[in-house]
XYZ file of C-alpha atoms in Angstrom:
755
model
C -198.029 94.401 78.737
C -198.232 97.725 80.601
C -198.893 100.992 78.854
C -195.429 102.190 79.780
C -193.834 99.100 78.297
C -195.871 99.334 75.146
C -194.615 102.815 74.472
C -191.013 101.633 74.524
C -191.351 98.955 71.846
C -190.308 100.436 68.494
C -189.877 99.117 64.976
C -186.412 97.725 64.266
C -183.624 99.965 63.184
C -182.271 99.423 59.711
C -185.661 98.621 58.144
C -186.027 100.841 55.064
C -188.822 103.381 55.212
C -190.807 104.493 52.182
C -188.140 106.207 50.137
C -188.904 109.639 48.753
C -186.487 111.109 46.308
C -186.604 114.875 45.919
C -185.366 116.086 42.580
C -184.279 119.683 42.541
C -185.030 121.628 39.406
C -181.748 122.560 37.806
C -181.670 125.525 35.449
C -178.771 126.680 33.302
C -178.677 129.930 35.242
C -178.179 128.226 38.596
C -174.944 126.625 37.344
C -173.928 129.226 34.769
C -170.515 129.992 36.229
C -169.524 126.352 36.810
C -170.643 125.271 33.334
C -168.927 128.211 31.653
C -165.625 127.528 33.398
C -165.827 123.807 32.605
C -166.690 124.500 28.958
C -163.573 126.624 28.534
C -161.380 123.837 29.910
C -163.013 121.250 27.624
C -162.634 123.587 24.662
C -158.896 123.850 25.272
C -158.662 120.040 25.209
C -161.056 119.497 22.299
C -159.573 121.926 19.774
C -156.176 120.280 19.214
C -157.714 116.806 19.401
C -160.313 117.647 16.753
C -157.650 118.964 14.412
C -155.354 116.005 14.973
C -158.093 113.413 14.487
C -159.143 115.041 11.216
C -155.560 114.938 9.933
C -155.111 111.311 11.051
C -158.386 110.310 9.381
C -157.337 111.682 6.007
C -160.245 114.139 6.101
C -160.181 117.906 5.567
C -159.035 119.646 8.726
C -162.241 121.670 8.823
C -164.185 118.394 9.163
C -162.842 117.975 12.690
C -163.999 121.473 13.662
C -167.454 120.910 12.119
C -167.832 117.626 14.015
C -166.777 119.205 17.318
C -169.224 122.088 16.914
C -172.228 120.049 15.761
C -171.583 117.103 18.077
C -171.309 119.191 21.222
C -174.355 121.359 20.476
C -176.775 118.786 19.044
C -176.012 115.897 21.358
C -175.621 118.248 24.303
C -179.161 119.534 23.776
C -181.045 116.318 22.964
C -178.785 113.511 24.210
C -179.394 111.503 27.361
C -175.999 111.837 29.076
C -175.841 115.435 30.334
C -172.161 115.515 31.292
C -170.842 113.567 28.312
C -169.062 115.604 25.630
C -169.489 114.569 22.006
C -167.033 115.134 19.176
C -164.675 113.408 16.725
C -163.086 110.417 18.456
C -159.747 108.671 18.090
C -161.582 105.338 18.199
C -163.046 106.002 14.742
C -159.829 107.261 13.177
C -158.828 103.949 11.617
C -162.366 103.339 10.336
C -162.726 106.763 8.756
C -159.224 106.639 7.252
C -160.089 103.360 5.546
C -163.393 104.710 4.247
C -161.757 107.863 2.897
C -159.070 105.830 1.145
C -161.653 103.513 -0.435
C -164.564 105.820 -1.227
C -163.318 109.387 -0.945
C -164.291 112.036 1.563
C -167.716 113.008 0.201
C -169.006 109.414 0.176
C -167.645 109.038 3.687
C -169.832 111.994 4.685
C -172.838 110.099 3.270
C -171.810 107.034 5.298
C -171.746 109.245 8.412
C -175.309 110.424 7.676
C -176.589 106.879 7.182
C -174.778 105.672 10.304
C -176.604 108.403 12.234
C -179.924 107.047 10.963
C -178.937 103.562 12.142
C -178.039 104.960 15.565
C -181.433 106.635 15.864
C -182.947 103.253 15.035
C -180.884 101.711 17.817
C -182.188 104.303 20.250
C -185.843 104.002 19.204
C -185.757 100.199 19.496
C -184.131 100.522 22.954
C -181.204 98.225 22.275
C -178.625 100.370 24.062
C -178.234 97.949 26.945
C -177.902 95.052 24.513
C -174.886 96.735 22.926
C -173.133 96.504 26.282
C -173.444 92.708 26.128
C -170.321 92.556 23.965
C -167.471 91.023 25.915
C -165.339 93.745 27.572
C -162.256 91.874 26.365
C -163.412 92.407 22.764
C -164.195 96.092 23.320
C -160.935 96.803 25.119
C -158.953 94.782 22.567
C -160.639 96.777 19.809
C -159.697 100.067 21.475
C -156.130 98.854 21.959
C -155.949 97.850 18.291
C -157.266 101.254 17.249
C -154.735 102.911 19.532
C -151.792 101.031 18.035
C -153.113 101.727 14.529
C -153.102 105.434 15.344
C -149.612 105.199 16.831
C -147.943 103.411 13.912
C -149.726 105.643 11.394
C -148.906 108.933 13.111
C -145.271 107.994 13.639
C -144.866 108.453 9.863
C -146.349 111.957 10.078
C -144.157 112.687 13.088
C -141.113 111.750 10.997
C -142.168 114.130 8.229
C -143.793 111.620 5.851
C -147.349 110.610 4.882
C -149.294 108.009 6.851
C -149.894 104.755 4.873
C -153.433 103.511 4.378
C -153.170 100.449 6.655
C -151.525 99.566 9.937
C -149.684 96.652 8.348
C -148.137 98.956 5.737
C -147.296 101.457 8.468
C -145.369 98.836 10.400
C -143.504 97.475 7.401
C -142.562 100.927 6.041
C -141.667 102.513 9.368
C -137.985 101.424 9.436
C -137.409 103.165 6.095
C -139.029 106.357 7.356
C -136.728 106.361 10.393
C -133.711 106.343 8.077
C -134.961 109.294 6.034
C -136.631 111.287 8.785
C -137.182 115.031 8.672
C -135.180 116.181 11.685
C -137.214 119.270 12.591
C -140.551 117.453 12.316
C -139.253 114.539 14.367
C -137.928 116.794 17.134
C -141.192 118.747 17.283
C -143.235 115.545 17.441
C -141.045 113.948 20.078
C -141.109 117.188 22.046
C -144.916 117.166 21.919
C -145.003 113.599 23.247
C -142.589 114.397 26.076
C -144.343 117.626 27.064
C -147.810 116.025 27.007
C -146.640 113.232 29.283
C -144.640 115.454 31.643
C -147.042 118.398 31.902
C -149.312 116.831 34.584
C -146.223 116.329 36.773
C -145.007 119.889 36.201
C -148.187 121.832 36.937
C -147.511 121.957 40.682
C -144.600 124.288 39.958
C -146.249 126.430 37.273
C -148.484 128.713 39.344
C -151.324 130.162 37.211
C -150.465 127.824 34.320
C -151.499 124.758 36.308
C -155.046 125.022 34.912
C -153.863 124.725 31.295
C -154.604 121.219 29.888
C -151.616 119.177 28.748
C -152.739 118.859 25.071
C -153.153 122.636 24.698
C -149.885 123.394 26.486
C -147.849 120.963 24.389
C -149.373 122.052 21.068
C -148.983 125.767 21.916
C -145.399 125.560 23.117
C -144.205 123.286 20.329
C -145.944 125.477 17.728
C -144.052 128.471 19.072
C -140.841 126.440 18.958
C -141.528 125.485 15.317
C -141.808 129.037 13.959
C -138.128 129.284 12.873
C -138.343 125.972 10.946
C -139.830 124.959 7.643
C -142.224 122.100 8.391
C -145.569 120.983 7.022
C -148.412 122.739 8.846
C -152.202 122.567 9.115
C -153.775 123.472 5.767
C -156.864 125.496 6.627
C -158.463 127.948 4.156
C -159.116 131.490 5.276
C -162.840 131.029 4.597
C -163.927 127.845 6.360
C -167.272 127.684 4.609
C -165.546 127.454 1.241
C -163.755 124.292 2.404
C -166.913 122.410 3.339
C -167.536 119.334 1.163
C -171.079 117.999 1.100
C -171.899 114.271 0.861
C -172.470 112.515 -2.448
C -173.767 109.135 -3.571
C -171.246 106.469 -4.554
C -171.117 105.285 -8.134
C -170.680 101.638 -7.145
C -169.600 99.521 -4.160
C -172.902 99.850 -2.307
C -172.169 96.659 -0.355
C -168.914 98.135 0.883
C -170.740 101.365 1.761
C -173.330 99.381 3.713
C -170.619 97.610 5.654
C -169.033 100.972 6.378
C -172.358 102.344 7.648
C -172.805 99.440 10.073
C -169.187 99.663 11.167
C -169.378 103.364 11.958
C -172.757 102.989 13.671
C -171.670 100.049 15.844
C -168.248 101.405 16.794
C -169.622 104.879 17.518
C -172.503 103.450 19.557
C -170.347 101.094 21.609
C -167.759 103.797 22.316
C -170.523 106.238 23.274
C -172.210 103.763 25.624
C -168.948 102.760 27.282
C -168.066 106.412 27.766
C -171.524 107.228 29.176
C -171.326 104.379 31.691
C -167.842 105.461 32.738
C -168.941 109.098 33.145
C -171.899 108.008 35.298
C -169.420 106.517 37.746
C -167.590 109.849 38.022
C -170.463 111.986 39.322
C -173.559 111.725 41.516
C -176.001 113.576 39.289
C -178.657 112.239 36.941
C -177.817 108.908 35.349
C -177.572 108.660 31.580
C -180.539 107.616 29.462
C -178.587 105.428 27.054
C -181.329 105.018 24.442
C -181.904 108.760 24.307
C -178.144 109.284 24.095
C -178.017 107.090 20.987
C -180.798 109.170 19.422
C -178.796 112.317 20.186
C -175.610 110.808 18.760
C -177.434 109.697 15.637
C -178.914 113.155 15.127
C -175.480 114.734 15.547
C -173.942 112.344 13.016
C -176.670 113.090 10.467
C -176.051 116.831 10.706
C -172.271 116.446 10.875
C -172.246 114.299 7.743
C -174.558 116.664 5.888
C -172.285 119.582 6.826
C -169.112 117.745 5.775
C -167.917 116.805 9.243
C -166.383 113.704 10.780
C -168.535 111.083 12.544
C -168.846 111.763 16.271
C -169.130 109.743 19.469
C -169.213 110.381 23.161
C -165.537 110.894 24.029
C -164.213 109.785 27.400
C -161.206 112.162 27.407
C -163.325 115.282 26.966
C -166.146 113.942 29.157
C -163.801 113.145 32.042
C -162.261 116.622 31.688
C -165.766 118.088 31.769
C -166.649 116.320 35.024
C -163.332 117.112 36.701
C -163.683 120.784 35.707
C -166.917 121.010 37.709
C -169.608 120.891 35.008
C -173.151 120.687 36.333
C -175.435 120.483 33.299
C -175.530 119.817 29.557
C -174.766 123.483 28.863
C -171.075 122.904 29.471
C -170.898 120.563 26.448
C -172.923 123.008 24.365
C -170.754 125.992 25.294
C -167.502 124.172 24.555
C -168.673 123.797 20.943
C -169.497 127.496 20.778
C -165.938 128.331 21.824
C -164.528 125.934 19.194
C -166.597 127.641 16.490
C -165.628 131.162 17.561
C -161.922 130.318 17.809
C -161.876 128.627 14.421
C -163.535 131.587 12.710
C -161.682 134.391 14.469
C -158.210 132.833 14.763
C -157.810 130.819 11.569
C -154.294 132.127 11.079
C -153.253 130.794 14.498
C -154.545 127.302 13.712
C -152.628 127.303 10.396
C -149.353 127.726 12.305
C -149.664 124.310 13.988
C -147.207 121.725 12.513
C -148.680 118.389 11.480
C -145.896 116.605 13.362
C -147.038 118.314 16.590
C -150.588 117.039 16.103
C -149.118 113.626 15.252
C -147.181 113.601 18.522
C -150.376 114.438 20.417
C -152.224 111.598 18.652
C -149.414 109.149 19.474
C -149.996 109.890 23.176
C -153.760 109.463 22.732
C -153.270 106.209 20.829
C -150.989 104.815 23.520
C -153.630 105.790 26.094
C -156.101 103.475 24.358
C -153.750 100.539 25.003
C -154.673 99.963 28.628
C -152.659 97.101 30.103
C -154.962 97.158 33.115
C -157.686 95.853 30.798
C -155.364 93.054 29.700
C -154.673 92.105 33.323
C -158.398 92.120 34.065
C -159.069 89.922 31.029
C -156.311 87.560 32.161
C -157.915 87.229 35.608
C -161.145 86.199 33.925
C -159.395 83.807 31.531
C -160.028 86.025 28.473
C -156.574 87.409 27.732
C -156.575 85.481 24.437
C -159.765 87.313 23.413
C -158.110 90.683 24.065
C -154.967 89.717 22.139
C -156.916 88.190 19.226
C -159.067 91.303 18.840
C -156.049 93.613 18.976
C -154.144 91.535 16.426
C -157.178 91.353 14.120
C -157.736 95.123 14.195
C -154.035 95.798 13.677
C -153.354 93.266 10.905
C -156.731 93.138 9.116
C -159.156 95.996 9.749
C -161.454 97.088 12.534
C -164.577 95.172 11.532
C -162.743 91.926 10.790
C -160.706 92.306 13.973
C -163.864 92.643 16.075
C -165.349 89.597 14.354
C -162.185 87.642 15.194
C -162.473 88.749 18.819
C -166.152 87.799 19.005
C -165.470 84.362 17.515
C -162.691 83.721 20.033
C -164.898 84.979 22.898
C -167.763 82.727 21.809
C -165.327 79.839 21.547
C -164.172 80.357 25.121
C -167.777 80.655 26.304
C -168.701 77.440 24.504
C -165.662 75.680 25.931
C -166.616 76.688 29.465
C -170.177 75.549 28.845
C -169.415 72.108 27.496
C -166.131 71.204 29.189
C -166.310 70.549 32.909
C -163.547 70.998 35.419
C -162.246 67.572 36.423
C -159.646 67.449 39.176
C -158.101 64.502 41.013
C -156.227 65.236 44.242
C -153.878 62.499 45.476
C -153.612 61.414 49.146
C -150.279 63.225 49.417
C -152.264 66.462 49.415
C -154.996 65.229 51.778
C -154.507 64.803 55.557
C -156.795 61.737 55.807
C -155.192 59.832 52.934
C -158.338 59.922 50.793
C -158.317 60.547 47.068
C -160.529 63.497 46.053
C -162.256 63.701 42.690
C -163.824 67.107 41.995
C -166.258 67.712 39.117
C -167.491 71.259 38.538
C -169.566 73.043 35.918
C -171.512 71.378 33.100
C -170.562 67.719 32.707
C -171.575 66.223 29.354
C -170.356 63.532 26.973
C -167.786 66.020 25.676
C -165.997 65.802 29.032
C -165.931 61.996 29.122
C -162.399 61.557 27.719
C -160.987 63.897 30.360
C -163.133 62.331 33.091
C -162.126 58.786 32.166
C -158.434 59.717 32.004
C -158.492 61.413 35.402
C -160.439 58.603 37.089
C -158.003 56.025 35.743
C -155.309 57.690 37.866
C -157.068 56.517 41.068
C -155.548 53.166 42.152
C -157.790 50.188 42.824
C -158.860 49.730 46.446
C -158.186 53.351 47.434
C -160.686 55.366 49.487
C -162.243 58.071 47.288
C -164.428 61.100 47.914
C -166.213 62.377 44.814
C -167.352 66.012 45.092
C -169.905 67.234 42.572
C -170.287 70.980 42.040
C -172.232 70.650 38.802
C -175.216 72.446 37.341
C -175.871 69.822 34.678
C -174.975 66.147 34.304
C -176.065 64.411 31.112
C -176.885 60.739 30.734
C -173.494 59.696 29.365
C -171.553 61.415 32.121
C -173.809 60.235 34.968
C -173.761 56.610 33.764
C -169.983 56.669 33.358
C -169.536 58.090 36.853
C -171.912 55.591 38.504
C -170.368 52.675 36.640
C -166.923 53.760 37.817
C -168.174 54.007 41.419
C -169.613 50.500 41.286
C -166.481 49.093 39.658
C -164.169 50.769 42.170
C -166.216 49.395 45.067
C -166.130 45.889 43.629
C -162.361 46.245 43.549
C -162.312 46.791 47.310
C -162.256 50.585 47.361
C -164.653 52.849 49.216
C -166.379 55.708 47.449
C -168.520 58.477 48.910
C -170.269 60.853 46.538
C -171.125 64.361 47.734
C -173.142 67.026 45.976
C -172.120 70.574 46.803
C -175.183 72.656 46.016
C -177.883 71.586 43.566
C -179.010 67.921 43.836
C -178.255 67.073 40.205
C -177.054 63.466 40.444
C -179.514 62.433 43.155
C -182.438 63.694 41.070
C -181.233 61.826 37.994
C -181.026 58.506 39.834
C -184.386 56.846 40.394
C -185.795 53.533 41.567
C -184.022 53.514 44.949
C -180.593 53.181 43.404
C -179.407 56.160 45.422
C -180.718 58.483 48.104
C -179.590 61.837 49.387
C -178.699 62.345 53.023
C -181.325 65.078 53.197
C -184.012 62.932 51.583
C -184.452 60.039 53.983
C -187.868 58.600 54.716
C -188.355 60.759 57.805
C -191.149 62.945 56.548
C -188.834 65.683 55.307
C -189.473 67.271 51.963
C -185.972 66.642 50.716
C -185.652 70.115 49.193
C -182.130 71.286 48.490
C -180.488 73.941 50.629
C -177.154 75.774 50.233
C -175.792 74.384 53.513
C -176.832 70.792 52.798
C -173.912 68.376 53.048
C -175.269 66.516 50.046
C -174.181 62.893 50.604
C -175.435 60.593 47.846
C -175.592 56.913 48.786
C -175.305 54.456 45.890
C -177.591 51.438 46.422
C -174.949 48.692 46.382
C -173.286 50.155 49.433
C -176.226 51.534 51.442
C -175.873 50.602 55.144
C -178.541 48.561 56.860
C -179.794 51.618 58.705
C -178.681 54.554 56.588
C -180.752 57.061 58.547
C -179.005 56.253 61.812
C -175.543 56.305 60.232
C -176.085 59.547 58.404
C -177.637 61.343 61.373
C -174.782 60.269 63.632
C -172.042 61.693 61.409
C -173.853 64.670 59.911
C -172.324 67.259 62.258
C -168.818 65.961 61.547
C -169.583 65.949 57.847
C -170.703 69.545 58.178
C -167.436 70.476 59.877
C -165.529 68.912 57.025
C -167.671 70.722 54.482
C -167.014 74.011 56.298
C -163.257 73.471 56.074
C -163.490 72.538 52.405
C -165.833 75.242 51.146
C -166.797 78.056 53.482
C -163.828 78.251 55.827
C -161.305 79.594 53.292
C -163.721 82.341 52.231
C -164.558 83.296 55.818
C -161.004 83.290 57.112
C -160.442 86.989 56.463
C -163.697 88.021 58.167
C -163.088 85.841 61.209
C -159.471 86.984 61.421
C -160.704 90.563 61.851
C -162.949 89.412 64.719
C -160.252 87.507 66.576
C -159.655 90.226 69.198
C -163.267 90.694 70.255
C -166.847 91.340 69.252
C -169.031 94.402 68.838
C -172.487 93.172 67.821
C -175.228 95.638 67.058
C -178.122 93.472 68.280
C -178.980 91.083 71.090
C -181.201 88.471 69.423
C -183.352 86.381 71.780
C -185.129 83.524 70.055
C -186.305 79.948 70.482
C -184.028 76.917 70.500
C -186.096 75.408 67.669
C -183.754 74.044 64.980
C -185.798 75.623 62.201
C -185.041 79.151 63.387
C -181.645 80.322 62.142
C -181.035 83.917 63.369
C -178.281 84.858 60.920
C -180.329 83.495 58.036
C -183.566 85.363 58.733
C -181.750 88.620 59.553
C -179.272 88.312 56.660
C -176.352 88.895 58.998
C -172.954 87.338 59.524
C -170.329 86.646 62.185
C -170.047 89.435 64.727
C -173.444 91.000 63.956
C -175.702 89.232 66.469
C -175.234 88.364 70.137
C -177.655 85.444 70.219
C -179.519 83.849 73.143
C -181.590 80.754 72.411
C -183.874 78.991 74.850
C -187.135 77.081 74.852
C -189.880 79.549 73.947
C -187.608 82.657 73.642
C -188.373 83.582 77.259
C -186.863 86.324 79.433
C -187.142 85.665 83.201
C -188.375 88.616 85.220
C -185.503 89.961 87.289
C -184.846 89.631 90.197
C -186.974 86.482 90.429
C -184.021 84.457 89.125
C -180.892 86.638 89.190
C -178.680 83.681 88.332
C -180.457 82.938 85.049
C -178.186 82.772 81.986
C -180.620 84.704 79.802
C -180.661 87.631 82.228
C -176.872 87.458 82.464
C -176.654 87.601 78.661
C -178.937 90.650 78.591
C -176.789 92.462 81.151
C -173.573 91.587 79.319
C -174.926 92.571 75.902
C -176.341 95.905 77.098
C -173.837 96.852 79.782
C -170.579 95.567 78.296
C -171.057 95.155 74.549
C -173.322 98.184 74.216
C -175.799 96.727 71.735
C -178.225 99.219 70.241
C -181.124 96.826 69.699
C -182.708 93.879 71.512
C -184.909 91.705 69.325
C -187.216 89.005 70.708
C -188.264 86.606 67.960
C -190.981 83.975 68.240
C -191.983 81.557 65.503
C -194.812 79.497 64.100
C -195.345 75.926 65.270
C -193.546 76.525 68.572
C -193.455 73.420 70.798
C -193.144 75.531 73.963
C -196.393 77.336 73.145
C -198.084 73.983 72.529
C -196.868 72.808 75.940
C -198.399 75.932 77.508
C -201.762 75.119 75.949
C -201.582 71.443 77.003
C -200.256 71.477 80.582
C -201.582 67.983 81.259
C -199.160 66.509 78.786
C -196.096 64.516 79.806
C -193.838 67.499 80.409
C -191.799 66.402 83.374
C -188.347 67.627 84.373
C -187.429 71.299 84.263
C -189.788 72.358 81.468
C -192.863 73.239 83.604
C -190.770 75.455 85.857
C -189.216 77.199 82.873
C -192.587 77.830 81.202
C -193.691 79.800 84.259
C -192.011 82.788 82.590
C -194.662 82.591 79.844
C -197.714 82.404 82.071
C -198.619 86.051 81.520
C -198.561 85.318 77.789
C -201.045 82.505 78.317
C -203.296 84.699 80.489
C -203.445 87.407 77.830
C -204.177 84.756 75.205
C -207.086 83.390 77.307
C -208.391 86.908 77.950
C -208.608 87.439 74.196
C -210.641 84.262 73.789
C -207.826 82.156 72.371
C -208.137 78.365 72.481
C -205.862 76.445 70.098
C -203.963 79.068 68.036
C -200.338 78.463 69.021
C -199.053 81.027 66.517
C -201.133 83.817 68.085
C -199.940 82.704 71.511
C -196.343 82.869 70.228
C -196.933 86.452 69.070
C -198.452 87.486 72.418
C -195.512 85.792 74.122
C -193.087 88.037 72.207
C -194.938 91.105 73.514
C -194.869 89.728 77.063
C -191.126 89.042 76.919
C -190.495 92.603 75.728
C -192.360 93.685 78.878
C -190.095 91.472 80.964
C -187.066 93.179 79.442
C -188.433 96.594 80.414
C -188.586 95.494 84.034
C -184.799 95.202 84.078
C -183.392 98.526 85.387
C -180.428 98.570 82.985
C -182.623 97.954 79.949
C -185.215 100.516 81.064
C -182.613 103.234 81.622
C -181.027 102.695 78.201
C -184.401 102.702 76.429
C -185.510 105.877 78.173
C -182.179 107.506 77.297
C -182.775 106.674 73.613
C -179.647 104.506 73.256
C -181.485 101.165 73.072
C -184.497 99.947 71.101
C -186.638 96.878 71.660
C -188.019 95.002 68.670
C -190.613 92.251 68.482
C -190.458 89.743 65.618
C -192.362 86.660 64.486
C -190.960 84.136 62.022
C -193.576 82.295 59.944
C -191.614 79.176 59.027
C -193.967 77.845 56.373
C -194.157 81.167 54.545
C -190.480 82.077 55.135
C -191.611 85.519 56.337
C -190.348 87.617 59.234
C -193.024 89.921 60.611
C -192.272 92.886 62.867
C -194.361 94.114 65.792
C -196.190 97.376 65.243
C -196.298 98.934 68.750
C -199.473 100.932 68.223
C -201.679 98.113 66.919
C -199.934 95.194 68.588
C -199.996 93.340 65.269
C -197.103 91.725 63.398
C -196.650 92.895 59.804
C -194.003 92.654 57.118
C -191.401 95.432 57.337
C -191.940 98.527 55.228
C -190.596 98.125 51.723
C -191.000 94.312 51.600
């Protein structure tokens, strides 16, 4: 290859180079303005929520403020999710309310401390990812159950009454509360609900007020509207420190306390992890360290409990607000807690003006937001709607822990059912164009599935032609024997049966002693290894033709067409439909006609990606020696009309054309000697390097020579020199399943960078 040609051969485009990630040092000062502005927005959302959650939990109102201050500062500084905001969460409201009712507030504070210790243990043992293994249907059903518990409980407060201790009591007593409602409280609560829901749709017309969060706007406006009325309001002492209640040990019921500790720790951890994962999807900054985040959450809960505050979690509402407000670092979460503390100390009298029914209305909206019907639809698509419903019902009618256990049991039941019960489907000839009955078995087929399998197979009439399609990953002895016995019996009754394995060769590997053979495992020297595109015909011994190899080889292409229509065609229809008007490939791929070289497979590409030319020896005639050659015509069409950006020439190991070059005295005959003339310069270079019998090295030198032939075409040369076309040399080692790329400087073929 000439020096000029060598300089034009470049590594392929799209091959990843050594990736270097540059991490810029971020300081609080560099994002001070953005974090300060975001913290103010989060503060305006967090304050009313913290107050409302404390009231709904049956805790002192100051406990919500303590939790918001400690959670934001402690977890903001040492947690692993920089943009997540920590504070009291609606998801723990039902849990805390139950603990307060059973043990009192001060013991609940102790439970919060101990739950924090458990969370630190979770973080140190690096089990954060394991917590995410809980079925999403269970988690979302739990959140929906918590949401409805909040709703039915706060409706009592909204109507001017006290919230019962359980959701079941709330539902049964609610009709009576409606009859005796406190009109002013009800109107204020309903007004809060309406304003919270409508505010996002009104902000476009509110000018400077558009930046005010909906919770703050609704609480502020409805508090102002409540001033002329006598309604129950937030009870907050003038000196907040005097209202702090420290934790104490329980007199008895340590088992119940232990259960409460685990419940708080698990629920808080799961909600935190789900929130952290969701927040990661909302920004492009540093990803969350989930184990470190659990350590931060645990530390915050220890301090919050010791100070008489509510348990805290990472809260998605505040975190999403933080991201949308433009926060850059953890200092936004820290600052929001500072603003909560300052407001609570300086403006205690303002907080005491807020009606409880207004906070109840805000919590009703939050509770309804936890009931996400999109999660139910997603669970239904995955066949787990019953898990979602069972968890919700358990949380609502029993309690949170028992409801989650119910959901987990149902989820495990569905998983076990899918694992042990196979899909068995019988399709009648009325639905098949060729009049053949189809029996489809999919999944794990064991003795448990035998009743269903036997019942479905009995629907096939005697003497009918049948095609059995196996898409199984496991077939136990009982199921395989029953299936084979049925095949033999049906054939004795005059019917024809063909058994096909789609994918893994499960049945054919179970059958031994020549009773059956796979179409891919004939005695032709092939290894018989399974491949995804294998048609998978299994021949049962009693019906093996006299020359099965000849029969199978003759129909294999037609069988493949049928398999395409059955399996791949429906999935590819959308892609091929988009290509119906034309093609715009990125690469002209010139390779050998050898059946072992599959261009789309070794380049991991699909329809429309490659404009492929295959010939014996992946040769490119030198133009204009043979201007009518189809390969040259394909090059001109690909470059001049289709505008490909890359031309790849790919040789391979064990090439028969290269062997024919080395053994010219063999019985070549016909057109082959004349065609191999285009590889003579490859052979000369091979001889000059002292080569004798290394066909693979000759194949590599032939790739380089054919790249030189391409450069002698004026159209190719002009595009390469203009920088709009690249030439790539490749060598496919069949035995090693490796594609090596030509390095222009050394002339050697190596694995691409990053492999």
